[in-house]
């Protein structure tokens, strides 16, 4: 099964924000693809990517302390589309 995760949009956002250190937060169903997602983003940007392996119960479940790690941008994938 193919899913369009919108990685190109993430790559554009990283470039626009000039993010150097990006945290990717995934729901459990996408965690098996975490390495591929990380490799694709790092291969197409200059950013270093870490994968948040803790919980992800939606857009309100933001990992605490990312600023202390120096994370410039948090990218969350969920099961439903969310618009700002």
mmCIF file with all atom_site columns, C-alpha atoms in Angstrom:
data_model
loop_
_atom_site.group_PDB
_atom_site.id
_atom_site.type_symbol
_atom_site.label_atom_id
_atom_site.label_alt_id
_atom_site.label_comp_id
_atom_site.label_asym_id
_atom_site.label_entity_id
_atom_site.label_seq_id
_atom_site.pdbx_PDB_ins_code
_atom_site.Cartn_x
_atom_site.Cartn_y
_atom_site.Cartn_z
_atom_site.occupancy
_atom_site.B_iso_or_equiv
_atom_site.pdbx_formal_charge
_atom_site.auth_seq_id
_atom_site.auth_comp_id
_atom_site.auth_asym_id
_atom_site.auth_atom_id
_atom_site.pdbx_PDB_model_num
ATOM 1  C CA . UNK A 1 1  ? 0.000  0.000  0.000  1.00 0.00 ? 1  UNK A CA 1
ATOM 2  C CA . UNK A 1 2  ? 1.293  3.470  -0.901 1.00 0.00 ? 2  UNK A CA 1
ATOM 3  C CA . UNK A 1 3  ? 0.848  6.491  1.313  1.00 0.00 ? 3  UNK A CA 1
ATOM 4  C CA . UNK A 1 4  ? 1.684  10.031 0.275  1.00 0.00 ? 4  UNK A CA 1
ATOM 5  C CA . UNK A 1 5  ? 3.230  11.423 3.429  1.00 0.00 ? 5  UNK A CA 1
ATOM 6  C CA . UNK A 1 6  ? 3.877  14.808 1.889  1.00 0.00 ? 6  UNK A CA 1
ATOM 7  C CA . UNK A 1 7  ? 7.609  14.591 2.489  1.00 0.00 ? 7  UNK A CA 1
ATOM 8  C CA . UNK A 1 8  ? 8.187  17.151 -0.276 1.00 0.00 ? 8  UNK A CA 1
ATOM 9  C CA . UNK A 1 9  ? 6.127  19.645 1.739  1.00 0.00 ? 9  UNK A CA 1
ATOM 10 C CA . UNK A 1 10 ? 8.245  18.870 4.825  1.00 0.00 ? 10 UNK A CA 1
ATOM 11 C CA . UNK A 1 11 ? 11.414 19.410 2.802  1.00 0.00 ? 11 UNK A CA 1
ATOM 12 C CA . UNK A 1 12 ? 10.134 22.789 1.574  1.00 0.00 ? 12 UNK A CA 1
ATOM 13 C CA . UNK A 1 13 ? 9.241  23.812 5.129  1.00 0.00 ? 13 UNK A CA 1
ATOM 14 C CA . UNK A 1 14 ? 12.694 22.827 6.401  1.00 0.00 ? 14 UNK A CA 1
ATOM 15 C CA . UNK A 1 15 ? 14.242 24.986 3.695  1.00 0.00 ? 15 UNK A CA 1
ATOM 16 C CA . UNK A 1 16 ? 11.894 27.893 4.341  1.00 0.00 ? 16 UNK A CA 1
ATOM 17 C CA . UNK A 1 17 ? 12.617 27.846 8.086  1.00 0.00 ? 17 UNK A CA 1
ATOM 18 C CA . UNK A 1 18 ? 16.300 26.999 7.571  1.00 0.00 ? 18 UNK A CA 1
ATOM 19 C CA . UNK A 1 19 ? 15.906 24.263 10.156 1.00 0.00 ? 19 UNK A CA 1
ATOM 20 C CA . UNK A 1 20 ? 19.077 22.398 11.024 1.00 0.00 ? 20 UNK A CA 1
ATOM 21 C CA . UNK A 1 21 ? 17.742 19.966 13.645 1.00 0.00 ? 21 UNK A CA 1
ATOM 22 C CA . UNK A 1 22 ? 14.331 18.403 13.025 1.00 0.00 ? 22 UNK A CA 1
ATOM 23 C CA . UNK A 1 23 ? 12.297 16.062 15.198 1.00 0.00 ? 23 UNK A CA 1
ATOM 24 C CA . UNK A 1 24 ? 9.828  13.753 13.451 1.00 0.00 ? 24 UNK A CA 1
ATOM 25 C CA . UNK A 1 25 ? 6.921  12.426 15.520 1.00 0.00 ? 25 UNK A CA 1
ATOM 26 C CA . UNK A 1 26 ? 5.012  9.491  14.059 1.00 0.00 ? 26 UNK A CA 1
ATOM 27 C CA . UNK A 1 27 ? 1.984  7.453  15.074 1.00 0.00 ? 27 UNK A CA 1
ATOM 28 C CA . UNK A 1 28 ? 2.713  3.800  15.847 1.00 0.00 ? 28 UNK A CA 1
ATOM 29 C CA . UNK A 1 29 ? 1.562  2.664  12.407 1.00 0.00 ? 29 UNK A CA 1
ATOM 30 C CA . UNK A 1 30 ? 4.260  4.728  10.680 1.00 0.00 ? 30 UNK A CA 1
ATOM 31 C CA . UNK A 1 31 ? 7.117  4.008  13.098 1.00 0.00 ? 31 UNK A CA 1
ATOM 32 C CA . UNK A 1 32 ? 8.281  0.977  11.062 1.00 0.00 ? 32 UNK A CA 1
ATOM 33 C CA . UNK A 1 33 ? 8.959  3.448  8.192  1.00 0.00 ? 33 UNK A CA 1
ATOM 34 C CA . UNK A 1 34 ? 10.866 5.885  10.427 1.00 0.00 ? 34 UNK A CA 1
ATOM 35 C CA . UNK A 1 35 ? 14.317 5.062  9.057  1.00 0.00 ? 35 UNK A CA 1
ATOM 36 C CA . UNK A 1 36 ? 13.201 5.576  5.458  1.00 0.00 ? 36 UNK A CA 1
ATOM 37 C CA . UNK A 1 37 ? 11.504 8.861  6.345  1.00 0.00 ? 37 UNK A CA 1
ATOM 38 C CA . UNK A 1 38 ? 14.605 10.061 8.193  1.00 0.00 ? 38 UNK A CA 1
ATOM 39 C CA . UNK A 1 39 ? 16.942 9.068  5.352  1.00 0.00 ? 39 UNK A CA 1
ATOM 40 C CA . UNK A 1 40 ? 14.792 10.769 2.718  1.00 0.00 ? 40 UNK A CA 1
ATOM 41 C CA . UNK A 1 41 ? 14.570 14.046 4.639  1.00 0.00 ? 41 UNK A CA 1
ATOM 42 C CA . UNK A 1 42 ? 18.273 14.086 5.482  1.00 0.00 ? 42 UNK A CA 1
ATOM 43 C CA . UNK A 1 43 ? 19.162 13.169 1.897  1.00 0.00 ? 43 UNK A CA 1
ATOM 44 C CA . UNK A 1 44 ? 17.198 16.113 0.504  1.00 0.00 ? 44 UNK A CA 1
ATOM 45 C CA . UNK A 1 45 ? 18.059 18.751 3.117  1.00 0.00 ? 45 UNK A CA 1
ATOM 46 C CA . UNK A 1 46 ? 20.980 19.811 5.257  1.00 0.00 ? 46 UNK A CA 1
ATOM 47 C CA . UNK A 1 47 ? 19.017 19.045 8.428  1.00 0.00 ? 47 UNK A CA 1
ATOM 48 C CA . UNK A 1 48 ? 19.786 16.364 10.975 1.00 0.00 ? 48 UNK A CA 1
ATOM 49 C CA . UNK A 1 49 ? 16.661 14.394 11.851 1.00 0.00 ? 49 UNK A CA 1
ATOM 50 C CA . UNK A 1 50 ? 15.748 12.571 15.037 1.00 0.00 ? 50 UNK A CA 1
ATOM 51 C CA . UNK A 1 51 ? 12.736 10.323 15.429 1.00 0.00 ? 51 UNK A CA 1
ATOM 52 C CA . UNK A 1 52 ? 10.576 10.755 18.521 1.00 0.00 ? 52 UNK A CA 1
ATOM 53 C CA . UNK A 1 53 ? 9.818  7.216  19.645 1.00 0.00 ? 53 UNK A CA 1
ATOM 54 C CA . UNK A 1 54 ? 7.480  8.219  22.461 1.00 0.00 ? 54 UNK A CA 1
ATOM 55 C CA . UNK A 1 55 ? 3.727  8.531  22.209 1.00 0.00 ? 55 UNK A CA 1
ATOM 56 C CA . UNK A 1 56 ? 1.871  10.420 19.517 1.00 0.00 ? 56 UNK A CA 1
ATOM 57 C CA . UNK A 1 57 ? -1.823 10.822 20.252 1.00 0.00 ? 57 UNK A CA 1
ATOM 58 C CA . UNK A 1 58 ? -2.423 13.737 17.937 1.00 0.00 ? 58 UNK A CA 1
ATOM 59 C CA . UNK A 1 59 ? -1.454 17.331 17.318 1.00 0.00 ? 59 UNK A CA 1
ATOM 60 C CA . UNK A 1 60 ? -1.865 18.187 21.012 1.00 0.00 ? 60 UNK A CA 1
ATOM 61 C CA . UNK A 1 61 ? 0.715  15.537 22.033 1.00 0.00 ? 61 UNK A CA 1
ATOM 62 C CA . UNK A 1 62 ? 3.854  17.628 21.575 1.00 0.00 ? 62 UNK A CA 1
ATOM 63 C CA . UNK A 1 63 ? 7.064  16.232 23.091 1.00 0.00 ? 63 UNK A CA 1
ATOM 64 C CA . UNK A 1 64 ? 8.352  18.430 25.895 1.00 0.00 ? 64 UNK A CA 1
ATOM 65 C CA . UNK A 1 65 ? 11.959 19.558 26.125 1.00 0.00 ? 65 UNK A CA 1
ATOM 66 C CA . UNK A 1 66 ? 12.751 19.639 22.407 1.00 0.00 ? 66 UNK A CA 1
ATOM 67 C CA . UNK A 1 67 ? 13.946 23.221 22.750 1.00 0.00 ? 67 UNK A CA 1
ATOM 68 C CA . UNK A 1 68 ? 16.549 22.055 25.266 1.00 0.00 ? 68 UNK A CA 1
ATOM 69 C CA . UNK A 1 69 ? 17.828 19.620 22.638 1.00 0.00 ? 69 UNK A CA 1
ATOM 70 C CA . UNK A 1 70 ? 18.089 22.431 20.087 1.00 0.00 ? 70 UNK A CA 1
ATOM 71 C CA . UNK A 1 71 ? 15.286 21.193 17.816 1.00 0.00 ? 71 UNK A CA 1
ATOM 72 C CA . UNK A 1 72 ? 14.342 23.862 15.248 1.00 0.00 ? 72 UNK A CA 1
ATOM 73 C CA . UNK A 1 73 ? 11.268 22.172 13.828 1.00 0.00 ? 73 UNK A CA 1
ATOM 74 C CA . UNK A 1 74 ? 8.826  19.466 14.912 1.00 0.00 ? 74 UNK A CA 1
ATOM 75 C CA . UNK A 1 75 ? 7.106  17.480 12.171 1.00 0.00 ? 75 UNK A CA 1
ATOM 76 C CA . UNK A 1 76 ? 4.100  15.383 13.168 1.00 0.00 ? 76 UNK A CA 1
ATOM 77 C CA . UNK A 1 77 ? 2.296  12.866 11.043 1.00 0.00 ? 77 UNK A CA 1
ATOM 78 C CA . UNK A 1 78 ? -1.121 11.657 12.094 1.00 0.00 ? 78 UNK A CA 1
ATOM 79 C CA . UNK A 1 79 ? -4.058 9.729  10.775 1.00 0.00 ? 79 UNK A CA 1
ATOM 80 C CA . UNK A 1 80 ? -6.133 12.747 9.789  1.00 0.00 ? 80 UNK A CA 1
ATOM 81 C CA . UNK A 1 81 ? -5.272 15.899 7.890  1.00 0.00 ? 81 UNK A CA 1
ATOM 82 C CA . UNK A 1 82 ? -4.786 18.968 10.065 1.00 0.00 ? 82 UNK A CA 1
ATOM 83 C CA . UNK A 1 83 ? -4.697 22.485 8.638  1.00 0.00 ? 83 UNK A CA 1
ATOM 84 C CA . UNK A 1 84 ? -3.288 25.546 10.370 1.00 0.00 ? 84 UNK A CA 1
#
